[in-house]
XYZ file of C-alpha atoms in Angstrom:
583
model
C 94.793 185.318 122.913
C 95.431 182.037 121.604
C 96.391 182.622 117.708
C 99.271 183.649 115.771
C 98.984 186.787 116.906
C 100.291 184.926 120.250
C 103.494 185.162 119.698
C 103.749 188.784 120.231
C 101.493 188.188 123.556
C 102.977 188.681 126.747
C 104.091 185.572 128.836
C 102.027 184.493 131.495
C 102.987 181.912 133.989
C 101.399 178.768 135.046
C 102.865 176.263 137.945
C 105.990 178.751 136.999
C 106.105 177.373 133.309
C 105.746 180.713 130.458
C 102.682 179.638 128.793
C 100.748 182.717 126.351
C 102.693 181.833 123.325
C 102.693 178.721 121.167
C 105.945 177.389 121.062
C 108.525 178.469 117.689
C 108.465 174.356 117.147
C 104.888 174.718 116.362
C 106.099 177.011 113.269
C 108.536 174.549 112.314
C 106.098 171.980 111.993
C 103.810 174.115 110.306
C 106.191 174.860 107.571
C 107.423 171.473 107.061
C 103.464 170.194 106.436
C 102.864 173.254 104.005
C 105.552 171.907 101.517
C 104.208 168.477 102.264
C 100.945 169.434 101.634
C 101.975 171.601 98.399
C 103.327 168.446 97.382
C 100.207 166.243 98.017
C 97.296 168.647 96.951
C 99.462 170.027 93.877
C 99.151 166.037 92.618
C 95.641 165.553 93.698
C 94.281 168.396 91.431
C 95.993 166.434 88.547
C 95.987 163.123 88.829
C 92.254 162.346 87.736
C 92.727 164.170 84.487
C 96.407 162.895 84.216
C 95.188 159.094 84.029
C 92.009 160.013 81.818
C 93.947 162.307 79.389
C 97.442 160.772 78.975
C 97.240 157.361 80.166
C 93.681 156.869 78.526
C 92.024 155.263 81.880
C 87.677 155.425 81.867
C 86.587 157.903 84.274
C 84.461 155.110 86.862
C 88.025 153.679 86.969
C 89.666 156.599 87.645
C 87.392 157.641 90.383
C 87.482 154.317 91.650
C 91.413 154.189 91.971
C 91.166 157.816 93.255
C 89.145 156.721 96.157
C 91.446 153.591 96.798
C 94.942 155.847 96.555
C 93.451 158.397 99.016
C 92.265 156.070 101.273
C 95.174 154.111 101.027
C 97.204 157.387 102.036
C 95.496 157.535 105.095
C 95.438 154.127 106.083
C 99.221 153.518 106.063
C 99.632 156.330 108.789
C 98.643 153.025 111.318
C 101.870 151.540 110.051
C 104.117 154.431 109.753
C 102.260 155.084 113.446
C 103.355 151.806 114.746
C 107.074 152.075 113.808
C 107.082 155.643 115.342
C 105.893 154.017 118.787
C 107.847 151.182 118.625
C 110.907 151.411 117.370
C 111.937 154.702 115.004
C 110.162 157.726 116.528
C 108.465 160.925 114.823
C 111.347 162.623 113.694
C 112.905 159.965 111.634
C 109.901 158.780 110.596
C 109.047 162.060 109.097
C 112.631 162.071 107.246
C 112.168 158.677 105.711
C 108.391 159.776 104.219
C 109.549 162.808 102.919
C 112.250 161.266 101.107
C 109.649 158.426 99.843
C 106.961 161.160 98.868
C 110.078 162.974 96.933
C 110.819 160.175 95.051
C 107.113 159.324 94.032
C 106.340 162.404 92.410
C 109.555 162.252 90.656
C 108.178 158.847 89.161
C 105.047 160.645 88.338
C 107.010 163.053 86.691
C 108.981 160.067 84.905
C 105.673 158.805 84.110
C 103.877 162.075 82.505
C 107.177 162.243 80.424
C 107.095 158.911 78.895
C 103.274 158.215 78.118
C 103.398 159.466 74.615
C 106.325 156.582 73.750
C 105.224 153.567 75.874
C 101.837 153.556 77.117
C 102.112 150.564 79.473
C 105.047 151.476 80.785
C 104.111 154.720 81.595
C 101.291 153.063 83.438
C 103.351 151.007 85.414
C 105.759 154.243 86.691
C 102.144 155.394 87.683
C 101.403 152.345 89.981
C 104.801 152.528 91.326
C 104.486 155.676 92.049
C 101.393 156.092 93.631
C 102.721 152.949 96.108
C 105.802 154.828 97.022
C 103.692 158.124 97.998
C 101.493 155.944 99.521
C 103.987 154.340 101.729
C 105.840 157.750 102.153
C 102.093 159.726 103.583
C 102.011 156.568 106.234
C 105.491 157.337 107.931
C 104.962 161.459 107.446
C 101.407 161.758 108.304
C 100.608 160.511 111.772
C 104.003 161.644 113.083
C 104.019 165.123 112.376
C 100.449 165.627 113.945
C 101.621 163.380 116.987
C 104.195 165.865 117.740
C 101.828 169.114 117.805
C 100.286 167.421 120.484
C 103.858 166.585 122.115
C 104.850 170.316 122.092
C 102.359 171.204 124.502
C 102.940 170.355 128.567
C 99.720 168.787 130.368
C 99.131 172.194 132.255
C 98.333 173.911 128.243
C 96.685 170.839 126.304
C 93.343 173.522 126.779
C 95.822 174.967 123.874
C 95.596 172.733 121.426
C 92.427 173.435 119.590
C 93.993 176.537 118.965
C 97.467 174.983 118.170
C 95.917 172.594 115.474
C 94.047 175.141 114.154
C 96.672 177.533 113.404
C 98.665 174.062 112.146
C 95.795 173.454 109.917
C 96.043 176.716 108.380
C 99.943 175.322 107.381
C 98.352 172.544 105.951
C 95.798 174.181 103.911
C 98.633 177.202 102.825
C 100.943 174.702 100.869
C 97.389 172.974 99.579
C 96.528 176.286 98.357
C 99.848 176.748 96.696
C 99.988 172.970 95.459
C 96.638 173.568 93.899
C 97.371 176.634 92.059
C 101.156 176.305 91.170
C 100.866 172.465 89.898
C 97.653 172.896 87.749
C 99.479 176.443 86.480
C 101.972 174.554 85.324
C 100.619 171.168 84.540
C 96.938 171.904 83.160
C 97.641 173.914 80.462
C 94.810 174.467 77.323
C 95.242 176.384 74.140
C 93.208 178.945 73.090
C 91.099 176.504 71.070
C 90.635 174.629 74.531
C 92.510 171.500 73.535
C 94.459 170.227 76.470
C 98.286 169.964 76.004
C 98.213 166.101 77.490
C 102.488 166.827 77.579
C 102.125 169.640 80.259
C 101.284 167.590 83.364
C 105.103 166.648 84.213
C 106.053 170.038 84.999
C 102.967 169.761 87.372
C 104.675 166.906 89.395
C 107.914 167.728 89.342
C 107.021 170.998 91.199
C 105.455 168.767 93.678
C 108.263 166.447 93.921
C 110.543 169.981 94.411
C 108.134 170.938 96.796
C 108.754 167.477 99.052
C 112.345 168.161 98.966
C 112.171 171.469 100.298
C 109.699 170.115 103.113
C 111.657 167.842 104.331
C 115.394 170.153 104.303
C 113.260 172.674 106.683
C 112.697 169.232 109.254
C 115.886 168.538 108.944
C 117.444 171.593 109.331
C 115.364 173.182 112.088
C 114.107 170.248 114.436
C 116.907 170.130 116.995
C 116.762 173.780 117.214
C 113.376 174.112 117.759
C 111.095 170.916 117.679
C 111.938 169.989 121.823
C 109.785 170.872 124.803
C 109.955 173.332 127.224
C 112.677 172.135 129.161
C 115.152 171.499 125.420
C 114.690 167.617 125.266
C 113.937 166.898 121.936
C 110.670 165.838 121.000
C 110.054 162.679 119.093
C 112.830 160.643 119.413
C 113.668 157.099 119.539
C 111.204 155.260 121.811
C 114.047 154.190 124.054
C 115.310 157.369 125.116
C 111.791 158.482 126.242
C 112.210 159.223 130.389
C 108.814 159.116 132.414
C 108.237 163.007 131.782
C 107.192 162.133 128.480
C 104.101 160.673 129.613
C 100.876 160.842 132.234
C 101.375 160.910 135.950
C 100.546 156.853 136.488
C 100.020 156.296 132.670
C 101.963 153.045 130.999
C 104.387 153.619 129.046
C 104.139 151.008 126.555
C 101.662 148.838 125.128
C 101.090 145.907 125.423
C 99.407 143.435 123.769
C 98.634 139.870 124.365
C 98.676 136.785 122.442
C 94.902 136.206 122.682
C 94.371 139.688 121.335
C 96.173 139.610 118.376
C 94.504 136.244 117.111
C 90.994 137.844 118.055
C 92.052 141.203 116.198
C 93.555 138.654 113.058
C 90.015 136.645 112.771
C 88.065 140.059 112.913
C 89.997 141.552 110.191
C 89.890 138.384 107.931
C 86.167 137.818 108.453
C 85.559 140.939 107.904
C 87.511 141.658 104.933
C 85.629 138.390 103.178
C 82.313 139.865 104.168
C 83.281 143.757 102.986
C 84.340 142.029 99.443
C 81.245 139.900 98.926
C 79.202 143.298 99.972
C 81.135 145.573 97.303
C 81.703 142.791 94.279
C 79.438 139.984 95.531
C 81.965 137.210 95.013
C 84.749 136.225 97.523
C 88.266 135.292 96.624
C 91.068 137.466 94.057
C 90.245 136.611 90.748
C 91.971 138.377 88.085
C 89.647 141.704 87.738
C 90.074 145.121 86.313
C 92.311 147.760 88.269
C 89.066 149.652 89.476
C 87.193 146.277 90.354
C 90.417 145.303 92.397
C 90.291 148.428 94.454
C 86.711 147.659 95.352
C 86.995 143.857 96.127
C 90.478 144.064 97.890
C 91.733 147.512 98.608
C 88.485 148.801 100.424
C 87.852 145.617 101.815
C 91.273 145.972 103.208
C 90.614 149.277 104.864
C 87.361 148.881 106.555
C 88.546 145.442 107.917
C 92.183 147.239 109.285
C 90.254 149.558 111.253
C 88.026 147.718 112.850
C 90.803 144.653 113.814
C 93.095 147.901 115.651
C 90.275 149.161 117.030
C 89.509 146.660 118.763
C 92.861 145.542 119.685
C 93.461 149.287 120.833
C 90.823 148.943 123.161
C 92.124 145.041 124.613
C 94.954 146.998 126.217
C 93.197 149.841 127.525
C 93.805 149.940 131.596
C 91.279 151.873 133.055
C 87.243 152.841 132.823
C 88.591 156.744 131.643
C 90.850 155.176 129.334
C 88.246 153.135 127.971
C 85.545 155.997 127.757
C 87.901 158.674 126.097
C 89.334 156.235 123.329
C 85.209 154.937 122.825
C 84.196 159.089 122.104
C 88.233 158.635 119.048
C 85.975 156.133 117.525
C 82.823 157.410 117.243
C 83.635 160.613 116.092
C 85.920 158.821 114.072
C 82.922 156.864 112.503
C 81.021 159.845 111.777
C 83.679 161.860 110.201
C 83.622 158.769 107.408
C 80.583 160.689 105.698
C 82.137 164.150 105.859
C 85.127 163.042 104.008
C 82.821 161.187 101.443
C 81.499 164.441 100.591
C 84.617 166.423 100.605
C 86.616 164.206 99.085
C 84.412 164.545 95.165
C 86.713 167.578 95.262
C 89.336 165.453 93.008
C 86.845 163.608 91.050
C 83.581 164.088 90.491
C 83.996 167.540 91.342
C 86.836 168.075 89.294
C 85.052 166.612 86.088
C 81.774 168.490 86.044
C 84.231 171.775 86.496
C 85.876 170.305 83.699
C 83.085 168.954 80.828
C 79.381 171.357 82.355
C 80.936 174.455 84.246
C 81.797 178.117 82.699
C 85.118 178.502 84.438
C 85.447 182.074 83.349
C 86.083 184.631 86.581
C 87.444 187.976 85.717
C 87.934 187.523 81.927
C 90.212 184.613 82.697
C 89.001 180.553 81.944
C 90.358 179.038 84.976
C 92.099 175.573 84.367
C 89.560 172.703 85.898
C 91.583 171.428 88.265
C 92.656 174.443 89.920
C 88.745 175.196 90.939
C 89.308 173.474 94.097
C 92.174 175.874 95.105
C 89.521 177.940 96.579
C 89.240 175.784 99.775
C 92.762 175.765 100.300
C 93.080 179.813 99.592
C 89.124 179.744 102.041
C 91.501 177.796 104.931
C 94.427 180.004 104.999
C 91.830 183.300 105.709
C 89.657 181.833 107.391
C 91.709 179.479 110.040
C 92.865 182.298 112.500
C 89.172 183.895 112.980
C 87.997 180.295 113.795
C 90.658 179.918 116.054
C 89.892 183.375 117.877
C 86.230 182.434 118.048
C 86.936 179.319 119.607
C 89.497 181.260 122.124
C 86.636 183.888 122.454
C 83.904 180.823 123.424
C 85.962 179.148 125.594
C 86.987 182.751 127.565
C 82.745 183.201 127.973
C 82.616 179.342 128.802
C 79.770 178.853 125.403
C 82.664 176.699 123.638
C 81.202 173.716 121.930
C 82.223 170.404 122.771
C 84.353 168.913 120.089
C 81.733 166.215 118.829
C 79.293 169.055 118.645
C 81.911 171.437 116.577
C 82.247 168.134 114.015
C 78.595 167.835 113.654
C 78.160 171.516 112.804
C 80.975 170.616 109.946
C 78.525 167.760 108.870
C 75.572 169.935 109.087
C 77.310 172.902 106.477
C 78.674 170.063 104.045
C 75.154 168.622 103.484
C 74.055 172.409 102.984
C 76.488 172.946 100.488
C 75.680 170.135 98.525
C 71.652 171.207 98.810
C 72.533 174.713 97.369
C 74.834 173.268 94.694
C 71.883 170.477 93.893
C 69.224 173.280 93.305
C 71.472 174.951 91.081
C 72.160 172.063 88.829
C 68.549 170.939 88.953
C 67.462 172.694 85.521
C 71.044 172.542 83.570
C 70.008 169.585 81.653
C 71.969 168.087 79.462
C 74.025 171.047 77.665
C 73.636 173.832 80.228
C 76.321 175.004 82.448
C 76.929 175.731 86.136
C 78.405 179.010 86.821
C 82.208 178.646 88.410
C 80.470 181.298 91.502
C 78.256 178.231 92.591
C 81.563 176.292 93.224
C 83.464 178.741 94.697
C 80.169 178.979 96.857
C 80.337 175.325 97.930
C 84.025 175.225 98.704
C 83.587 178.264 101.222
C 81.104 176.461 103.055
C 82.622 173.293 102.989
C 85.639 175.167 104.474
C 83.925 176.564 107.127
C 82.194 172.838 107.651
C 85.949 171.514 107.462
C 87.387 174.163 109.952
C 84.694 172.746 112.931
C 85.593 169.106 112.153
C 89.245 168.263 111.050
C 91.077 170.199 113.234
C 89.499 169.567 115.904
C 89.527 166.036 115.365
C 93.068 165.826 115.153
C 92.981 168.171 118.492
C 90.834 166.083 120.233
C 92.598 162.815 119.177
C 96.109 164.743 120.666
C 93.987 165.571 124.175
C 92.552 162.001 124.648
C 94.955 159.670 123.261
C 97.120 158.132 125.801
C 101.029 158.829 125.200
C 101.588 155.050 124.535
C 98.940 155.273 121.459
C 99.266 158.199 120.641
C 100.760 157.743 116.644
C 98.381 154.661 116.741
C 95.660 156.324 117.301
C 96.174 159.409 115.261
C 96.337 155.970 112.604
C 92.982 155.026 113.372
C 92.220 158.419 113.141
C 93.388 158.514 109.961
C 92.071 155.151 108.877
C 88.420 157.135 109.338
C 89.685 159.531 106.648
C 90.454 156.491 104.468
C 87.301 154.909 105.426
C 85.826 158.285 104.087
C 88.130 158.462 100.658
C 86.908 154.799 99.739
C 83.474 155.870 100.269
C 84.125 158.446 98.502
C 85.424 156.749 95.226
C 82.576 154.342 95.050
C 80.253 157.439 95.144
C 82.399 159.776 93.046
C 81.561 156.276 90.354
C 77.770 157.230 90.457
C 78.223 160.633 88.905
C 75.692 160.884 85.856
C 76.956 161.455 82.572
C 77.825 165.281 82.244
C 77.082 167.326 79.045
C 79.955 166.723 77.318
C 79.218 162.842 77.285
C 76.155 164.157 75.750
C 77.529 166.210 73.070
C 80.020 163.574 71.929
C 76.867 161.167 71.775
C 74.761 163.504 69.528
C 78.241 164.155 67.249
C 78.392 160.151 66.642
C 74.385 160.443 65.710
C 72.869 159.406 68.616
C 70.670 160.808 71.507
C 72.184 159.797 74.836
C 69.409 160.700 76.643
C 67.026 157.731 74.658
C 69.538 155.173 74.939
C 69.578 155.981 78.822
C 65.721 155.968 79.390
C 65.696 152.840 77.045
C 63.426 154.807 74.300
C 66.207 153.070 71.654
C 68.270 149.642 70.870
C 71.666 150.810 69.993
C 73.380 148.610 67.068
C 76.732 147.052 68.147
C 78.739 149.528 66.102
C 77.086 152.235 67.877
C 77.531 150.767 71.288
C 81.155 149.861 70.296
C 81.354 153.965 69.545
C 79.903 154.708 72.734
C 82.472 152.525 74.523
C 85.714 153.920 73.149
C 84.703 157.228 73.975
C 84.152 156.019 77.339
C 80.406 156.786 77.283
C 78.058 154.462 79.785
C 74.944 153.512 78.302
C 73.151 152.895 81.868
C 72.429 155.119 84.377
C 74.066 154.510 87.702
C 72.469 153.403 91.384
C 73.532 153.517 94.878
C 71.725 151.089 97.741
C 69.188 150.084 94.882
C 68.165 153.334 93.814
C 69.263 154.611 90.308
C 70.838 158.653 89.968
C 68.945 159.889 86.695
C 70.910 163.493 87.163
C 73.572 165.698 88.612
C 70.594 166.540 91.075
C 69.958 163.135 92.401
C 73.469 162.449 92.822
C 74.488 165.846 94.805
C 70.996 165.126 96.897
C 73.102 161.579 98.270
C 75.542 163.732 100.248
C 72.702 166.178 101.316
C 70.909 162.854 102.931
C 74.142 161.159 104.211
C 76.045 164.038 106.099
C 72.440 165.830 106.887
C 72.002 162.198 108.667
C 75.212 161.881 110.109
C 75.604 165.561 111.430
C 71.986 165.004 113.323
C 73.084 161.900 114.869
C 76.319 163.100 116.378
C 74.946 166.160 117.775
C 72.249 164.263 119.472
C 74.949 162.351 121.390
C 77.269 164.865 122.230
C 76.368 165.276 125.470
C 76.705 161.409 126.416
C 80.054 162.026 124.319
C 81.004 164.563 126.759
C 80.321 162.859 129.898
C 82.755 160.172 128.514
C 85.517 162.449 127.475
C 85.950 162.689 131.453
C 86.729 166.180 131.930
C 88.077 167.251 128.474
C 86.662 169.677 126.172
């Protein structure tokens, strides 16, 4: 039995090592990424309305700089990976983004308190802040999930889906608590419905508490516990690893070589030129607004990273096995892009149709907008054991799924969640609204779709990565996730206007719907109206093709993960021929 229940199992042996029960450093680790991920998620569900509401940002922009902070979250893990391998280790790694994360939301705080008195300042704590959580996911993120896999001798790696599950379940615990204790606190109405734009400090500064408290229970607990079987400690400096740490014949550092790094520099410049003129259609850095700079030099950025350390990953690779198992990383990597596209609206577009064309009341209570997403995180933490005993019950009756297969179930129940929610917007028009029960609906199938496919990425990542790439890898791992969040942003920017752009369009005198379909010439008073209350006058397109309604635009991620999800389990089995004997 390979779940929390586990730890009341008893011992077995194997090559006269106890093996039956994860180990109590898995617990640790599991504690220290629930306040983490209180922290994180707690933020998340605010910070789209924070910048509309207080800091007066448009919404494209917003979802736009969304896209490019979450993606920029998950592309720093390659550097905070790097200095792990090469020179700091896990653990302290983990200390110093704590501490950074800490600090950010503390400026957010500083921020949300000081809007009212000096807009642009207040703006600039944002930026600030939002770089030094940034910086502070890139050293926490990568490391914490490289030691899960570290806790684990060869002989029980078979243990790991299990382990990352039950770690997952950590994760999505302190999201679920972010997401309902921050918005609590921080997205607070009256009983006329006006927001109380003041209220969104207290919000971050229990997510900046949160990060404190995360990183104490590291601190306090990781020599105790974090080590492996034999009580060396796990994570260390890279100088004090010993040969145990690592494969029977497997290098122990890598290495690469002058002619790979230049080859790795040209692909990421050429690339990042041709990613700009795709997104902007211009080259160079102009001065441009905030959310046209995250499209023509923050995504850019991204893509062009991961493909440069991909391929200079794979110039120091030693072996055909090698070669093959970090090949099946990348793809699955590639195809995960469109699942976190989808999942990732959560925070914006998501978050604003709860907020301006959904009834939010549930039990005689009008739940806040940005605590609607809490029901994934609350979906995770009961459902995470019961997928972990299925996949313990598969595996015992030899019908377990390969893990590409697993992630391309999680693709197929995204794109189904998205059809249901699609059909159920499809006759809302312009001033009906979506019962809460048809979110609440999505977000328990994309949890179920998110249960086959994260977890057992970063489990799969942990069973093929070889010890000398490992935090690298679990980077370009997460540089797929960021990948995903930029994709996401530039569609969360196609979202149609919602019913209350509508409403505040008929209450200046004029019907939105005929200046969209081009029935009427607006005066430039009128469009000067329309602009200041952040109203487009256009519809929006994607690939050429223009989304009219909230229909159309769910009906993209129905198409793209429907796609994707096909794809990869077509391939699976050539993906499991090249995973060499794992599972």
């Amino acid at each position: 039995m390979d779940n929390t229940e586990a730890l009341d199992a008893p011992e077995q042996f194997l090559e006269g090592k106890p093996v039956g029960k994860h180990p109590k450093g898995l617990w640790v680790l599991f504690g220290t990424e629930m306040w983490e991920r209180f922290n994180f998620y707690g933020m998340r569900a605010l910070l789209t309305l924070f910048m509309v509401n207080s800091l007066l940002m448009k919404e494209g922009d917003v979802t736009i700089i969304y896209g490019g902070f979450l993606a920029l979250c998950y592309l720093t893990p390659m550097l905070g990976g790097f200095i792990a391998d090469r020179f700091l280790g896990n653990r302290y790694c983990i200390i110093v983004g704590g501490a950074l994360m800490a600090i950010g939301q503390f400026l957010m705080f500083m921020s949300a308190s000081t809007f009212d008195s000096n807009l642009s300042s207040a703006q600039m704590l944002m930026w600030v802040a939002l770089g030094v959580i940034i910086f502070g996911n890139g050293f926490f993120k990568p490391n914490i999930s490289s030691m899960v896999g570290s806790l684990y001798p060869k002989q029980e790696k078979s243990k790991l889906d299990s382990a990352f599950t039950i770690f997952y379940m950590g994760i999505n615990l302190g999201a679920f608590l972010g997401q309902f204790i921050c918005p609590f606190l921080g997205d607070v109405k009256d009983a006329g419905g006006m927001r109380d734009i003041h209220a969104f400090k207290w919000g971050f500064l229990a997510a900046s508490i949160a990060m404190v408290i995360g990183t104490l229970t590291f601190v306090l607990l990781k020599n105790k516990y974090v080590v492996t079987p034999e009580g060396r400690p796990i994570g260390g400096l890279p100088s004090e690893n010993t040969a145990e740490d690592f494969e029977e014949g497997e290098a122990q550092t890598a290495n690469f070589s002058g002619k790979s790094i230049g080859i790795a520099v040209a692909i990421f410049v050429l690339t990042f030129f041709g990613f700009q003129y795709l997104f902007v259609d211009k080259i160079g850095f102009g001065s441009v607004g905030m959310g046209e700079f995250v499209k023509a030099v923050i995504y850019p950025f991204i893509y062009s990273m991961g493909l440069a350390l991909a391929y200079l990953i794979m110039s120091a690779t030693e072996n055909k096995v090698e070669r093959d198992r970090i090949w099946v990383i990348y793809i699955v990597s590639f195809f995960i892009i469109f699942f976190w596209a989808a999942f990732e609206q959560a925070g914006s577009s998501l978050t604003f149709i709860a907020d301006n064309q959904t009834d939010r009341h549930i039990f005689g209570w009008n739940m806040p907008p940005s605590m609607v997403q809490i029901f994934n995180g609350l979906f995770i933490v009961i459902l995470a054991v019961p997928f972990s005993m299925l996949w313990d019950k598969l595996r015992a009756n030899k019908k377990e799924p390969v893990s590409p297969l697993k992630q391309a179930i999680g693709l197929g129940l995204i794109a189904l969640s998205y059809l249901i929610i699609a059909y159920n917007v499809k006759d809302l028009g312009n001033s009906g609204l979506l019962a809460v029960k048809w979110l609440i609906l999505l977000y328990l199938i994309q949890t179920m779709g998110e249960l086959c496919l994260s977890p057992i990425g970063l489990s799969l990542v942990g069973k093929l990565a070889p010890k000398r790439f490992a935090s690298l890898l679990f980077g370009v791992f997460f540089i797929a996730n960021a990948a995903g969040y930029a994709l996401s942003g530039t569609l969360g920017s196609i979202l149609p206007a919602t019913g209350d752009k509508f409403q505040k369009a008929s209450e200046l005198g004029i019907n939105l719907q005929d200046v969209l379909d081009k029935k009427v010439t607006l005066s430039a008073d009128q469009l000067s109206l329309l602009n200041k209350e952040q109203i487009s006058t256009v519809y929006n397109s994607f690939v050429g093709f223009e989304i009219h309604n909230l229909f159309e635009f769910f009906m993209v991620f129905v198409i793209l993960c429907g796609i994707a999800g096909a794809i990869l389990a077509l391939i699976s089995p050539i993906l499991k021929k090249m995973m060499h004997g794992v599972n």
